[in-house]
Amino acid sequence: MATFSAPKGVPDYYPPDSVAFLAVREGLTRQARLAGYSHIELPIFEDTALFARGVGESTDVVSKEMYTFADRGDRSVTLRPEGTAGVMRAVIEHGLDRGQLPVKLSYGGPFFRYERPQAGRYRQLQQVGVEAIGVDDPALDAEVIAIADAGFRSLGLTGYRLELTSLGDDTCRPQYREMLREFLFALPLDDATRVRAEVNPLRVLDDKRPEVREMTADAPLMLNHLSDSTATHFASVRRHLDALGVAYVINPRMVRGLDYYTKTTFEFVHDGLGAQSGIGGGGRYDGLMAQLGGQSLSGIGFGLGVDRTLLALQAEGIAVGQPSRCEVFCVPLGEDAKVRMVTIAAALRGEGIRVDLAYGDRGLKGAMKAADRSGARVALMLGERDLATGRVGVKDLTTGEQREVAMVDVVDEVQNVLHD
Ligand code: HAM
């Protein structure tokens, strides 16, 4: 019979390596907790218009990559391609912005983009993200960036760099875009690039083709045309990062795949990953909340790629996460012994001890082999004869030492061996 495969571009994380997945997600989230970000759990799908309006119609994410479908009530819904728009929707809907500001939220989970799958580029991707909403303070920009940096470092990563720029805001970007457009239209660009220059001229600066790079080498850069207030903001972000010891390089040609960014914008790039080198990115989005019908509040956040962080760890040869091994392995021999052993296992689990059992009646030899393979520290053995005497065999699997203990003492005895 034909078997099934996971959909194209959708990774599975299974044992033993799935512990690394959890360790990455927890490691990245922990830094946000330490800085006072509270968890928000959001829907996997939303109204399609939320992403069209929030992320931007001209982006690849919205125009080419969304998983959009009509539900049975004929509403157009979309599997979330990113987290920021959903967070803003929830903040506005539940009035979270009416309390103390900034609202600091963190989230994690799967996101969906219909991209061409390749190493490190998936159709279901996993992120850990934060959003800090309602205060336009450069110190908050630096906090958000430093959380991401601390998250990567806490996992042991070192082979990445933080790229930083400012994309300006309403007070300076429109003029700059015009200037850039004029510059680009004077170049002998091909038709497709010309269209891109019309829709979003900044994207042309990110073109990787050498001939386009060469032509745009002298293009005007946003960083050199910031208004006084955005320039001051950017200088302050840098000052805070310097004080925190967070290293960065300025990349004035950075182009993000989402349209909502203003001012501070950043990306974490890992050298060991080939083409899909962005392990995380984010920035300010000061106009987004108003655009989604909320008050005019600023915001800044990031999304860190869990899948790519795992690949980066592999590239650096770093193992994270403890295998979820049991501490105790129970070997019952016979039906009555099994019924009794199950209750002993439950009592041990009740004490927070990780316990597994030999299922499937494979005899003493086979069951002891399973106990050894399980990596447990202690094996418990119970036969029909032990049932009559009320005793259990307790074997320390590292020393080979074995003792018979009264059934009522078994939890204490196991704890003794484990804490030896
Ligand atoms: P983004 O740059 O689109 O930003 O995604 C963030 C991270 O998710 C990327 O740096 C990358 O590590 C990972 N990622 C994105 N697409 C894929 C993919 N197809 N396969 C594997 N990993 C991927 C955002 O999503 C923004 N919402 C971040 C943000 C939050 N900005 C402000 N607040």
PDB file of C-alpha atoms and ligand atoms in Angstrom, residues 9 55 61 65 81-85 107 111-116 118-132 144 152 256-258 260-261 266-268 273 276-285 288 299-309 311, ligand 1:
ATOM      1  CA  GLY A   9       8.790  21.661   2.736  1.00  0.00           C
ATOM      2  CA  VAL A  55       2.085  42.819   6.047  1.00  0.00           C
ATOM      3  CA  VAL A  61       4.791  36.973   1.543  1.00  0.00           C
ATOM      4  CA  GLU A  65       3.231  32.820  -0.428  1.00  0.00           C
ATOM      5  CA  PRO A  81       2.620  33.750   7.547  1.00  0.00           C
ATOM      6  CA  GLU A  82       4.054  35.753  10.466  1.00  0.00           C
ATOM      7  CA  GLY A  83       3.116  36.836  13.975  1.00  0.00           C
ATOM      8  CA  THR A  84       3.160  40.620  14.218  1.00  0.00           C
ATOM      9  CA  ALA A  85      -0.132  41.338  12.447  1.00  0.00           C
ATOM     10  CA  TYR A 107       4.807  34.025  21.255  1.00  0.00           C
ATOM     11  CA  PHE A 111       3.952  29.919  10.512  1.00  0.00           C
ATOM     12  CA  PHE A 112       3.186  29.127   6.890  1.00  0.00           C
ATOM     13  CA  ARG A 113       4.668  30.454   3.679  1.00  0.00           C
ATOM     14  CA  TYR A 114       4.336  28.840   0.297  1.00  0.00           C
ATOM     15  CA  GLU A 115       8.005  29.288  -0.605  1.00  0.00           C
ATOM     16  CA  ARG A 116      10.190  27.115  -2.797  1.00  0.00           C
ATOM     17  CA  GLN A 118      15.256  24.213   0.132  1.00  0.00           C
ATOM     18  CA  ALA A 119      17.730  23.758   2.975  1.00  0.00           C
ATOM     19  CA  GLY A 120      16.564  26.078   5.759  1.00  0.00           C
ATOM     20  CA  ARG A 121      13.536  27.321   3.827  1.00  0.00           C
ATOM     21  CA  TYR A 122      10.333  25.601   4.771  1.00  0.00           C
ATOM     22  CA  ARG A 123       6.638  25.990   4.102  1.00  0.00           C
ATOM     23  CA  GLN A 124       5.893  25.435   7.747  1.00  0.00           C
ATOM     24  CA  LEU A 125       8.444  27.339   9.768  1.00  0.00           C
ATOM     25  CA  GLN A 126       8.745  27.841  13.485  1.00  0.00           C
ATOM     26  CA  GLN A 127       9.423  31.137  15.197  1.00  0.00           C
ATOM     27  CA  VAL A 128       9.797  32.612  18.630  1.00  0.00           C
ATOM     28  CA  GLY A 129       8.775  36.264  18.583  1.00  0.00           C
ATOM     29  CA  VAL A 130       8.311  39.278  20.810  1.00  0.00           C
ATOM     30  CA  GLU A 131       6.468  42.548  20.343  1.00  0.00           C
ATOM     31  CA  ALA A 132       6.791  45.656  22.554  1.00  0.00           C
ATOM     32  CA  VAL A 144      14.468  43.775  21.924  1.00  0.00           C
ATOM     33  CA  PHE A 152      21.300  32.886  20.499  1.00  0.00           C
ATOM     34  CA  ARG A 256      13.092  43.152   4.869  1.00  0.00           C
ATOM     35  CA  GLY A 257      10.398  40.979   3.329  1.00  0.00           C
ATOM     36  CA  LEU A 258       7.559  42.732   5.166  1.00  0.00           C
ATOM     37  CA  TYR A 260       5.551  47.551   7.982  1.00  0.00           C
ATOM     38  CA  TYR A 261       9.058  48.466   9.102  1.00  0.00           C
ATOM     39  CA  PHE A 266      17.754  44.392  12.046  1.00  0.00           C
ATOM     40  CA  GLU A 267      18.674  40.915  11.009  1.00  0.00           C
ATOM     41  CA  PHE A 268      20.753  38.142  12.555  1.00  0.00           C
ATOM     42  CA  LEU A 273      23.821  28.284   6.565  1.00  0.00           C
ATOM     43  CA  GLN A 276      19.012  30.957   3.899  1.00  0.00           C
ATOM     44  CA  SER A 277      21.250  32.666   6.400  1.00  0.00           C
ATOM     45  CA  GLY A 278      18.753  34.813   8.330  1.00  0.00           C
ATOM     46  CA  ILE A 279      18.246  33.225  11.744  1.00  0.00           C
ATOM     47  CA  GLY A 280      16.104  36.098  12.989  1.00  0.00           C
ATOM     48  CA  GLY A 281      14.953  39.573  12.172  1.00  0.00           C
ATOM     49  CA  GLY A 282      12.726  42.399  13.213  1.00  0.00           C
ATOM     50  CA  GLY A 283      12.363  46.092  13.709  1.00  0.00           C
ATOM     51  CA  ARG A 284      10.057  48.992  14.451  1.00  0.00           C
ATOM     52  CA  TYR A 285       6.637  49.286  12.868  1.00  0.00           C
ATOM     53  CA  LEU A 288       1.076  49.348  11.834  1.00  0.00           C
ATOM     54  CA  GLY A 299       5.880  49.055  18.191  1.00  0.00           C
ATOM     55  CA  ILE A 300       9.012  46.982  17.836  1.00  0.00           C
ATOM     56  CA  GLY A 301       9.649  43.261  17.802  1.00  0.00           C
ATOM     57  CA  PHE A 302      11.448  40.301  16.300  1.00  0.00           C
ATOM     58  CA  GLY A 303      10.833  36.839  14.923  1.00  0.00           C
ATOM     59  CA  LEU A 304      13.589  34.265  15.422  1.00  0.00           C
ATOM     60  CA  GLY A 305      13.659  31.196  13.226  1.00  0.00           C
ATOM     61  CA  VAL A 306      13.718  28.059  15.354  1.00  0.00           C
ATOM     62  CA  ASP A 307      14.376  25.760  12.372  1.00  0.00           C
ATOM     63  CA  ARG A 308      17.321  27.839  11.175  1.00  0.00           C
ATOM     64  CA  THR A 309      18.707  28.227  14.688  1.00  0.00           C
ATOM     65  CA  LEU A 311      20.646  24.275  11.586  1.00  0.00           C
TER      66      LEU A 311
HETATM   67  P1  HAM B   1      10.794  37.433   9.026  1.00  0.00           P
HETATM   68  O1  HAM B   1      12.152  38.008   8.780  1.00  0.00           O
HETATM   69  O2  HAM B   1       9.903  37.255   7.863  1.00  0.00           O
HETATM   70  O3  HAM B   1      10.111  38.346  10.132  1.00  0.00           O
HETATM   71  O4  HAM B   1      10.960  36.027   9.740  1.00  0.00           O
HETATM   72  C1  HAM B   1      11.727  35.902  10.907  1.00  0.00           C
HETATM   73  C2  HAM B   1      12.601  34.678  10.848  1.00  0.00           C
HETATM   74  O5  HAM B   1      11.827  33.508  10.576  1.00  0.00           O
HETATM   75  C3  HAM B   1      13.637  34.693   9.744  1.00  0.00           C
HETATM   76  O6  HAM B   1      14.781  35.419  10.129  1.00  0.00           O
HETATM   77  C4  HAM B   1      13.944  33.218   9.577  1.00  0.00           C
HETATM   78  O7  HAM B   1      14.885  32.799  10.541  1.00  0.00           O
HETATM   79  C5  HAM B   1      12.613  32.578   9.870  1.00  0.00           C
HETATM   80  N1  HAM B   1      11.955  32.220   8.602  1.00  0.00           N
HETATM   81  C6  HAM B   1      11.228  33.015   7.798  1.00  0.00           C
HETATM   82  N2  HAM B   1      10.794  32.331   6.717  1.00  0.00           N
HETATM   83  C7  HAM B   1      11.266  31.075   6.846  1.00  0.00           C
HETATM   84  C8  HAM B   1      11.160  29.873   6.069  1.00  0.00           C
HETATM   85  N3  HAM B   1      10.464  29.823   4.931  1.00  0.00           N
HETATM   86  N4  HAM B   1      11.776  28.747   6.527  1.00  0.00           N
HETATM   87  C9  HAM B   1      12.474  28.755   7.680  1.00  0.00           C
HETATM   88  N5  HAM B   1      12.589  29.850   8.448  1.00  0.00           N
HETATM   89  C10 HAM B   1      12.009  30.995   8.052  1.00  0.00           C
HETATM   90  C11 HAM B   1       8.859  38.170  10.620  1.00  0.00           C
HETATM   91  O8  HAM B   1       8.200  37.176  10.458  1.00  0.00           O
HETATM   92  C12 HAM B   1       8.403  39.317  11.501  1.00  0.00           C
HETATM   93  N6  HAM B   1       7.040  39.035  11.979  1.00  0.00           N
HETATM   94  C13 HAM B   1       9.354  39.552  12.638  1.00  0.00           C
HETATM   95  C14 HAM B   1       8.959  40.725  13.474  1.00  0.00           C
HETATM   96  C15 HAM B   1       8.302  40.692  14.636  1.00  0.00           C
HETATM   97  N7  HAM B   1       9.186  41.989  13.172  1.00  0.00           N
HETATM   98  C16 HAM B   1       8.676  42.754  14.123  1.00  0.00           C
HETATM   99  N8  HAM B   1       8.116  41.994  15.012  1.00  0.00           N
END
